[in-house]
C-alpha positions as semicolon CSV with decimal commas, in nm:
position;residue;x (nm);y (nm);z (nm)
1;M;12,845;-2,432;2,983
2;T;13,117;-2,609;3,182
3;G;13,235;-2,962;3,110
4;G;13,050;-3,090;3,415
5;R;12,728;-2,929;3,295
6;W;12,765;-3,094;2,958
7;R;12,822;-3,431;3,121
8;A;12,519;-3,386;3,346
9;G;12,307;-3,282;3,048
10;L;12,428;-3,575;2,842
11;A;12,361;-3,820;3,127
12;M;12,010;-3,679;3,171
13;A;11,950;-3,707;2,797
14;L;12,055;-4,073;2,815
15;V;11,815;-4,127;3,107
16;M;11,534;-3,989;2,891
17;V;11,635;-4,215;2,601
18;V;11,643;-4,520;2,828
19;G;11,299;-4,429;2,961
20;V;11,143;-4,379;2,618
21;V;11,298;-4,700;2,483
22;A;11,196;-4,901;2,792
23;F;10,834;-4,793;2,762
24;G;10,827;-4,787;2,382
25;W;10,992;-5,103;2,250
26;P;10,692;-5,334;2,318
27;F;10,491;-5,134;2,065
28;L;10,750;-5,217;1,798
29;A;10,796;-5,587;1,881
30;G;10,620;-5,819;1,643
31;S;10,313;-6,003;1,773
32;G;10,413;-6,347;1,894
33;S;10,783;-6,269;1,861
34;E;11,031;-6,386;2,122
35;L;11,058;-6,036;2,269
36;D;10,680;-6,005;2,284
37;Q;10,652;-6,333;2,473
38;L;10,932;-6,245;2,716
39;G;10,776;-5,911;2,804
40;H;10,948;-5,692;3,060
41;G;11,050;-5,993;3,264
42;S;11,370;-6,003;3,062
43;D;11,464;-5,636;3,041
44;A;11,341;-5,484;3,369
45;S;11,665;-5,571;3,550
46;L;11,870;-5,421;3,265
47;V;11,660;-5,104;3,270
48;F;11,708;-5,081;3,648
49;V;12,087;-5,121;3,624
50;A;12,114;-4,873;3,337
51;L;11,892;-4,624;3,520
52;M;12,089;-4,646;3,844
53;A;12,421;-4,611;3,659
54;L;12,298;-4,305;3,469
55;L;12,154;-4,145;3,783
56;A;12,496;-4,195;3,946
57;L;12,658;-4,026;3,645
58;V;12,416;-3,734;3,669
59;L;12,494;-3,698;4,039
60;L;12,871;-3,715;3,986
61;A;12,856;-3,469;3,697
62;E;12,650;-3,224;3,903
63;L;12,894;-3,258;4,192
64;G;13,188;-3,206;3,959
65;S;13,041;-2,895;3,800
66;G;12,942;-2,733;4,130
67;G;12,571;-2,772;4,058
68;M;12,546;-2,984;4,372
69;D;12,745;-3,011;4,689
70;A;12,727;-3,223;5,002
71;K;12,441;-3,008;5,137
72;T;12,242;-3,060;4,819
73;V;12,287;-3,436;4,839
74;A;12,180;-3,426;5,204
75;V;11,864;-3,230;5,119
76;L;11,784;-3,471;4,835
77;G;11,831;-3,762;5,071
78;V;11,598;-3,613;5,332
79;L;11,331;-3,533;5,072
80;A;11,359;-3,880;4,914
81;A;11,320;-4,041;5,255
82;A;11,021;-3,819;5,332
83;G;10,864;-3,906;4,996
84;G;10,918;-4,276;5,056
85;A;10,765;-4,252;5,402
86;L;10,461;-4,066;5,267
87;R;10,398;-4,342;5,013
88;V;10,411;-4,601;5,290
89;L;10,113;-4,428;5,454
90;S;9,878;-4,551;5,184
91;A;10,082;-4,790;4,967
92;G;9,871;-4,674;4,674
93;T;9,540;-4,788;4,818
94;A;9,259;-4,668;4,588
95;G;9,521;-4,464;4,405
96;L;9,575;-4,239;4,708
97;E;9,946;-4,165;4,719
98;P;10,036;-3,855;4,922
99;M;10,398;-3,871;4,805
100;F;10,318;-3,687;4,483
101;F;10,244;-3,347;4,635
102;L;10,597;-3,343;4,779
103;L;10,744;-3,428;4,438
104;V;10,547;-3,143;4,280
105;I;10,644;-2,878;4,534
106;A;11,005;-2,989;4,584
107;G;11,051;-3,039;4,210
108;R;10,939;-2,680;4,157
109;V;11,208;-2,554;4,395
110;L;11,495;-2,786;4,296
111;G;11,473;-2,755;3,918
112;P;11,437;-3,031;3,658
113;T;11,759;-3,231;3,704
114;K;11,755;-3,250;4,083
115;A;11,378;-3,300;4,070
116;F;11,415;-3,609;3,851
117;L;11,672;-3,751;4,092
118;L;11,433;-3,682;4,380
119;G;11,137;-3,850;4,211
120;A;11,333;-4,161;4,115
121;L;11,501;-4,197;4,455
122;A;11,180;-4,132;4,651
123;L;11,004;-4,409;4,460
124;L;11,298;-4,645;4,510
125;T;11,297;-4,567;4,883
126;S;10,926;-4,639;4,909
127;A;10,969;-4,964;4,715
128;F;11,224;-5,086;4,968
129;L;11,012;-4,970;5,263
130;T;10,701;-5,148;5,135
131;A;10,883;-5,455;4,994
132;G;10,734;-5,354;4,662
133;V;11,041;-5,411;4,447
134;G;10,965;-5,587;4,119
135;P;10,997;-5,555;3,742
136;W;10,772;-5,250;3,761
137;T;11,012;-5,060;3,988
138;P;11,238;-4,897;3,722
139;F;10,927;-4,789;3,531
140;Q;10,781;-4,633;3,846
141;M;11,114;-4,459;3,911
142;L;11,109;-4,311;3,561
143;S;10,747;-4,201;3,590
144;C;10,796;-4,040;3,933
145;G;11,111;-3,870;3,804
146;W;10,913;-3,726;3,513
147;V;10,639;-3,602;3,749
148;A;10,893;-3,414;3,964
149;M;11,091;-3,293;3,661
150;G;10,774;-3,156;3,504
151;A;10,717;-2,939;3,810
152;G;11,072;-2,808;3,775
153;L;11,005;-2,715;3,412
154;L;10,689;-2,513;3,482
155;P;10,713;-2,144;3,385
156;R;10,774;-1,868;3,637
157;V;10,458;-1,700;3,769
158;V;10,374;-1,459;4,049
159;S;10,338;-1,605;4,398
160;R;9,957;-1,639;4,402
161;G;9,953;-1,778;4,050
162;E;10,223;-2,026;4,144
163;R;9,991;-2,190;4,397
164;W;9,719;-2,232;4,134
165;L;9,972;-2,353;3,877
166;L;10,116;-2,620;4,106
167;T;9,769;-2,732;4,212
168;A;9,658;-2,774;3,852
169;Y;9,981;-2,953;3,770
170;G;9,930;-3,185;4,066
171;L;9,590;-3,290;3,929
172;V;9,729;-3,348;3,580
173;A;10,041;-3,525;3,710
174;G;9,832;-3,764;3,922
175;L;9,638;-3,868;3,613
176;A;9,940;-3,872;3,382
177;Y;10,142;-4,093;3,617
178;G;9,883;-4,369;3,586
179;A;9,842;-4,318;3,212
180;V;10,216;-4,361;3,159
181;M;10,261;-4,647;3,404
182;N;9,990;-4,851;3,229
183;L;10,211;-4,863;2,922
184;W;10,465;-5,093;3,088
185;F;10,218;-5,384;3,078
186;W;9,934;-5,283;2,841
187;P;10,101;-5,406;2,518
188;F;10,139;-5,755;2,674
189;L;9,779;-5,804;2,788
190;G;9,677;-5,973;2,464
191;S;9,344;-6,154;2,491
192;S;9,318;-6,077;2,864
193;A;9,249;-5,709;2,788
194;P;8,885;-5,596;2,794
195;S;8,707;-5,620;2,460
196;G;8,817;-5,339;2,228
197;A;9,071;-5,215;2,480
198;G;9,385;-5,417;2,403
199;F;9,691;-5,333;2,201
200;A;9,652;-5,451;1,842
201;P;9,984;-5,478;1,655
202;G;9,950;-5,349;1,302
203;A;9,619;-5,174;1,368
204;G;9,773;-4,827;1,342
205;A;9,829;-4,547;1,590
206;T;9,476;-4,404;1,577
207;A;9,306;-4,737;1,646
208;N;9,545;-4,820;1,930
209;L;9,504;-4,475;2,086
210;H;9,128;-4,541;2,086
211;H;9,183;-4,885;2,240
212;Y;9,407;-4,737;2,508
213;A;9,154;-4,463;2,587
214;V;8,888;-4,732;2,638
215;F;9,127;-4,932;2,857
216;Y;9,223;-4,625;3,062
217;V;8,866;-4,518;3,131
218;A;8,754;-4,872;3,211
219;T;9,038;-4,977;3,440
220;S;9,271;-4,695;3,544
221;L;9,077;-4,371;3,576
222;A;8,910;-4,476;3,902
223;W;9,259;-4,512;4,056
224;D;9,425;-4,216;3,894
225;L;9,153;-3,959;3,962
226;P;9,176;-3,996;4,344
227;R;9,555;-3,967;4,314
228;G;9,522;-3,649;4,110
229;V;9,259;-3,494;4,337
230;L;9,459;-3,581;4,652
231;T;9,779;-3,443;4,501
232;A;9,604;-3,122;4,396
233;G;9,440;-3,080;4,738
234;L;9,759;-3,139;4,936
235;T;9,952;-2,914;4,701
236;W;9,699;-2,633;4,748
237;V;9,721;-2,663;5,127
238;A;10,096;-2,718;5,162
239;A;10,244;-2,518;4,876
240;P;10,284;-2,174;5,045
241;P;10,463;-2,286;5,364
242;L;10,654;-2,571;5,199
243;L;10,776;-2,355;4,911
244;R;10,903;-2,095;5,161
245;A;11,072;-2,360;5,375
246;L;11,238;-2,538;5,082
247;R;11,354;-2,213;4,922
248;R;11,501;-2,101;5,255
249;S;11,680;-2,438;5,279
250;V;11,810;-2,395;4,924
251;R;11,946;-2,050;5,003
252;Q;12,109;-2,172;5,322
253;A;12,259;-2,469;5,139
254;R;12,392;-2,215;4,883
255;F;12,306;-2,430;4,581
256;E;12,520;-2,335;4,287
257;A;12,674;-2,053;4,487
258;P;12,952;-1,881;4,289
259;V;13,296;-1,898;4,444
260;A;13,470;-1,560;4,467
261;F;13,825;-1,510;4,584
262;A;13,899;-1,179;4,752
263;P;14,250;-1,034;4,790
264;P;14,395;-1,058;5,141
265;Q;14,327;-0,760;5,363
266;P;14,635;-0,555;5,454
Protein backbone atom coordinates (compact mmCIF):
# COMPACT_ATOMS: atom_id res chain seq x y z
CA MET A 1 0.00 0.00 0.00
CA THR A 2 1.45 3.39 -0.98
CA GLY A 3 1.95 6.25 1.46
CA GLY A 4 -1.03 8.07 -0.01
CA ARG A 5 -3.23 5.02 0.49
CA TRP A 6 -2.18 4.80 4.11
CA ARG A 7 -2.96 8.46 4.64
CA ALA A 8 -6.36 8.09 3.00
CA GLY A 9 -7.11 5.01 5.10
CA LEU A 10 -6.00 6.76 8.27
CA ALA A 11 -8.10 9.84 7.47
CA MET A 12 -11.14 7.64 6.80
CA ALA A 13 -10.55 5.80 10.07
CA LEU A 14 -10.49 9.15 11.87
CA VAL A 15 -13.75 10.12 10.16
CA MET A 16 -15.32 6.93 11.51
CA VAL A 17 -13.98 7.66 15.00
CA VAL A 18 -15.33 11.20 14.90
CA GLY A 19 -18.71 9.86 13.80
CA VAL A 20 -18.92 7.20 16.50
CA VAL A 21 -17.80 9.63 19.21
CA ALA A 22 -20.20 12.36 18.01
CA PHE A 23 -23.18 10.02 18.14
CA GLY A 24 -22.00 8.07 21.19
CA TRP A 25 -20.78 10.52 23.83
CA PRO A 26 -24.29 11.56 25.03
CA PHE A 27 -24.85 7.99 26.21
CA LEU A 28 -21.81 8.29 28.47
CA ALA A 29 -22.50 11.78 29.86
CA GLY A 30 -23.89 11.78 33.36
CA SER A 31 -27.54 12.72 33.79
CA GLY A 32 -27.81 16.40 34.65
CA SER A 33 -24.13 17.00 33.94
CA GLU A 34 -22.96 20.13 32.16
CA LEU A 35 -22.39 18.20 28.93
CA ASP A 36 -25.83 16.63 29.17
CA GLN A 37 -27.45 20.03 29.56
CA LEU A 38 -25.48 21.58 26.69
CA GLY A 39 -26.42 18.80 24.29
CA HIS A 40 -25.17 18.98 20.72
CA GLY A 41 -25.59 22.74 20.66
CA SER A 42 -22.01 23.01 21.90
CA ASP A 43 -20.24 20.36 19.83
CA ALA A 44 -22.08 20.34 16.49
CA SER A 45 -19.89 23.11 15.07
CA LEU A 46 -16.75 21.29 16.22
CA VAL A 47 -17.96 18.04 14.65
CA PHE A 48 -18.69 19.89 11.40
CA VAL A 49 -15.22 21.51 11.29
CA ALA A 50 -13.48 18.24 12.15
CA LEU A 51 -15.53 16.36 9.56
CA MET A 52 -14.82 18.86 6.79
CA ALA A 53 -11.10 18.90 7.62
CA LEU A 54 -10.91 15.11 7.57
CA LEU A 55 -12.88 14.86 4.32
CA ALA A 56 -10.38 17.33 2.81
CA LEU A 57 -7.53 15.12 4.05
CA VAL A 58 -9.16 12.04 2.52
CA LEU A 59 -9.56 13.87 -0.78
CA LEU A 60 -5.97 15.14 -0.79
CA ALA A 61 -4.60 11.72 0.16
CA GLU A 62 -6.59 10.05 -2.62
CA LEU A 63 -5.37 12.65 -5.11
CA GLY A 64 -1.79 12.19 -3.93
CA SER A 65 -1.91 8.41 -4.22
CA GLY A 66 -3.51 8.39 -7.67
CA GLY A 67 -6.77 6.96 -6.35
CA MET A 68 -8.51 10.08 -7.63
CA ASP A 69 -7.77 12.60 -10.32
CA ALA A 70 -9.44 15.75 -11.61
CA LYS A 71 -12.01 13.66 -13.53
CA THR A 72 -12.93 11.76 -10.38
CA VAL A 73 -13.44 14.98 -8.46
CA ALA A 74 -15.58 16.30 -11.31
CA VAL A 75 -17.75 13.17 -11.30
CA LEU A 76 -18.13 13.37 -7.51
CA GLY A 77 -19.13 17.00 -7.82
CA VAL A 78 -21.76 16.24 -10.44
CA LEU A 79 -23.20 13.34 -8.43
CA ALA A 80 -23.22 15.39 -5.21
CA ALA A 81 -25.05 18.20 -6.98
CA ALA A 82 -27.54 15.72 -8.45
CA GLY A 83 -28.09 14.17 -5.02
CA GLY A 84 -28.64 17.57 -3.46
CA ALA A 85 -31.11 18.52 -6.17
CA LEU A 86 -33.03 15.26 -5.72
CA ARG A 87 -33.42 15.95 -2.00
CA VAL A 88 -34.80 19.40 -2.77
CA LEU A 89 -37.67 17.75 -4.67
CA SER A 90 -39.24 16.50 -1.45
CA ALA A 91 -37.21 18.08 1.38
CA GLY A 92 -37.93 14.93 3.38
CA THR A 93 -41.70 15.31 3.34
CA ALA A 94 -43.25 12.19 4.91
CA GLY A 95 -39.79 10.66 4.84
CA LEU A 96 -39.76 10.58 1.03
CA GLU A 97 -36.21 11.43 0.00
CA PRO A 98 -35.33 10.33 -3.55
CA MET A 99 -31.67 11.22 -3.02
CA PHE A 100 -30.93 7.89 -1.36
CA PHE A 101 -31.32 5.69 -4.43
CA LEU A 102 -28.54 7.68 -6.12
CA LEU A 103 -26.28 7.21 -3.09
CA VAL A 104 -26.92 3.46 -3.16
CA ILE A 105 -26.24 2.99 -6.87
CA ALA A 106 -23.35 5.45 -7.14
CA GLY A 107 -21.84 4.16 -3.90
CA ARG A 108 -21.86 0.66 -5.37
CA VAL A 109 -19.87 1.84 -8.39
CA LEU A 110 -17.45 4.25 -6.68
CA GLY A 111 -16.36 2.06 -3.77
CA PRO A 112 -16.49 2.82 -0.03
CA THR A 113 -14.15 5.82 0.28
CA LYS A 114 -15.45 7.81 -2.66
CA ALA A 115 -18.98 6.75 -1.74
CA PHE A 116 -18.64 8.23 1.75
CA LEU A 117 -17.39 11.49 0.25
CA LEU A 118 -20.36 11.48 -2.13
CA GLY A 119 -22.91 10.88 0.61
CA ALA A 120 -21.52 13.57 2.90
CA LEU A 121 -21.16 16.15 0.12
CA ALA A 122 -24.59 15.42 -1.39
CA LEU A 123 -26.22 16.00 1.99
CA LEU A 124 -24.24 19.20 2.52
CA THR A 125 -25.27 20.42 -0.93
CA SER A 126 -28.92 19.74 -0.21
CA ALA A 127 -28.65 21.50 3.16
CA PHE A 128 -27.41 24.65 1.46
CA LEU A 129 -30.05 24.41 -1.29
CA THR A 130 -32.89 24.02 1.21
CA ALA A 131 -31.47 26.41 3.84
CA GLY A 132 -31.54 23.43 6.15
CA VAL A 133 -28.16 23.96 7.79
CA GLY A 134 -28.20 23.45 11.54
CA PRO A 135 -26.61 21.45 14.37
CA TRP A 136 -28.04 18.31 12.78
CA THR A 137 -26.12 18.83 9.52
CA PRO A 138 -22.82 17.07 10.42
CA PHE A 139 -24.80 14.12 11.77
CA GLN A 140 -26.81 13.91 8.55
CA MET A 141 -23.55 14.10 6.56
CA LEU A 142 -22.13 11.19 8.54
CA SER A 143 -25.29 9.12 8.19
CA CYS A 144 -25.58 9.73 4.43
CA GLY A 145 -21.88 8.92 4.05
CA TRP A 146 -22.43 5.62 5.86
CA VAL A 147 -25.41 4.79 3.62
CA ALA A 148 -23.35 5.32 0.46
CA MET A 149 -20.27 3.61 1.93
CA GLY A 150 -22.35 0.57 2.86
CA ALA A 151 -23.37 0.17 -0.78
CA GLY A 152 -19.70 0.28 -1.74
CA LEU A 153 -18.92 -2.49 0.75
CA LEU A 154 -21.59 -4.91 -0.53
CA PRO A 155 -20.20 -8.20 -1.89
CA ARG A 156 -19.82 -8.90 -5.59
CA VAL A 157 -22.76 -10.74 -7.18
CA VAL A 158 -23.88 -11.57 -10.70
CA SER A 159 -25.68 -8.84 -12.63
CA ARG A 160 -29.27 -9.97 -11.93
CA GLY A 161 -28.49 -10.63 -8.28
CA GLU A 162 -26.88 -7.20 -8.00
CA ARG A 163 -30.20 -5.52 -8.78
CA TRP A 164 -31.95 -7.50 -6.03
CA LEU A 165 -29.07 -6.88 -3.62
CA LEU A 166 -29.11 -3.11 -4.14
CA THR A 167 -32.90 -3.00 -3.87
CA ALA A 168 -32.84 -4.86 -0.56
CA TYR A 169 -30.03 -2.65 0.66
CA GLY A 170 -31.99 0.45 -0.32
CA LEU A 171 -34.90 -0.67 1.87
CA VAL A 172 -32.63 -1.42 4.82
CA ALA A 173 -30.60 1.77 4.35
CA GLY A 174 -33.75 3.92 4.29
CA LEU A 175 -34.78 2.49 7.66
CA ALA A 176 -31.27 2.51 9.13
CA TYR A 177 -30.69 6.16 8.21
CA GLY A 178 -33.60 7.22 10.40
CA ALA A 179 -32.64 4.82 13.19
CA VAL A 180 -29.13 6.28 13.33
CA MET A 181 -30.17 9.91 12.93
CA ASN A 182 -32.57 9.65 15.89
CA LEU A 183 -29.57 9.05 18.14
CA TRP A 184 -28.31 12.62 17.75
CA PHE A 185 -31.21 13.94 19.84
CA TRP A 186 -32.82 10.92 21.58
CA PRO A 187 -30.53 10.92 24.66
CA PHE A 188 -31.49 14.57 25.34
CA LEU A 189 -35.27 14.18 25.21
CA GLY A 190 -35.55 13.53 28.94
CA SER A 191 -39.11 13.85 30.23
CA SER A 192 -40.38 14.99 26.81
CA ALA A 193 -39.92 11.47 25.42
CA PRO A 194 -43.02 9.25 25.23
CA SER A 195 -43.62 7.13 28.31
CA GLY A 196 -41.21 4.19 28.42
CA ALA A 197 -39.41 5.40 25.32
CA GLY A 198 -36.75 7.78 26.66
CA PHE A 199 -33.10 7.25 27.38
CA ALA A 200 -32.56 6.27 31.01
CA PRO A 201 -28.97 6.79 32.20
CA GLY A 202 -27.84 3.91 34.36
CA ALA A 203 -30.69 1.63 33.29
CA GLY A 204 -28.39 -0.65 31.30
CA ALA A 205 -28.04 -1.42 27.62
CA THR A 206 -30.91 -3.93 27.40
CA ALA A 207 -33.45 -1.60 28.98
CA ASN A 208 -32.37 1.34 26.83
CA LEU A 209 -32.46 -0.76 23.65
CA HIS A 210 -36.06 -1.64 24.56
CA HIS A 211 -36.85 2.03 25.21
CA TYR A 212 -35.32 3.02 21.89
CA ALA A 213 -37.27 0.32 20.04
CA VAL A 214 -40.50 1.70 21.54
CA PHE A 215 -39.47 5.24 20.58
CA TYR A 216 -38.54 4.19 17.04
CA VAL A 217 -41.80 2.36 16.36
CA ALA A 218 -43.90 5.13 17.90
CA THR A 219 -42.27 8.14 16.26
CA SER A 220 -39.82 7.30 13.47
CA LEU A 221 -40.96 4.18 11.63
CA ALA A 222 -43.79 6.00 9.84
CA TRP A 223 -41.17 8.34 8.31
CA ASP A 224 -38.44 5.83 7.69
CA LEU A 225 -40.56 3.13 6.05
CA PRO A 226 -41.67 5.39 3.15
CA ARG A 227 -38.03 6.42 2.68
CA GLY A 228 -36.94 2.79 2.56
CA VAL A 229 -39.73 1.72 0.21
CA LEU A 230 -39.12 4.69 -2.12
CA THR A 231 -35.37 4.05 -2.14
CA ALA A 232 -35.90 0.36 -2.89
CA GLY A 233 -38.42 1.11 -5.66
CA LEU A 234 -36.27 3.73 -7.37
CA THR A 235 -33.22 1.52 -7.03
CA TRP A 236 -35.05 -1.40 -8.66
CA VAL A 237 -36.14 0.79 -11.58
CA ALA A 238 -32.94 2.79 -12.09
CA ALA A 239 -30.19 0.36 -11.13
CA PRO A 240 -29.58 -1.37 -14.51
CA PRO A 241 -29.23 1.75 -16.70
CA LEU A 242 -27.60 3.89 -14.01
CA LEU A 243 -25.05 1.22 -13.10
CA ARG A 244 -24.10 0.88 -16.78
CA ALA A 245 -23.85 4.65 -17.23
CA LEU A 246 -21.78 5.22 -14.08
CA ARG A 247 -19.45 2.31 -14.81
CA ARG A 248 -18.92 3.61 -18.34
CA SER A 249 -18.13 7.04 -16.87
CA VAL A 250 -15.69 5.44 -14.42
CA ARG A 251 -13.91 3.62 -17.23
CA GLN A 252 -13.73 6.76 -19.34
CA ALA A 253 -12.44 8.75 -16.37
CA ARG A 254 -9.81 5.98 -15.95
CA PHE A 255 -10.11 5.86 -12.16
CA GLU A 256 -6.98 4.46 -10.63
CA ALA A 257 -5.56 3.80 -14.08
CA PRO A 258 -1.98 2.51 -13.85
CA VAL A 259 0.64 4.68 -15.49
CA ALA A 260 2.94 2.78 -17.86
CA PHE A 261 5.94 4.29 -19.59
CA ALA A 262 6.83 2.79 -22.95
CA PRO A 263 10.26 3.14 -24.58
CA PRO A 264 10.41 5.59 -27.49
CA GLN A 265 9.75 4.10 -30.89
CA PRO A 266 12.75 4.08 -33.23
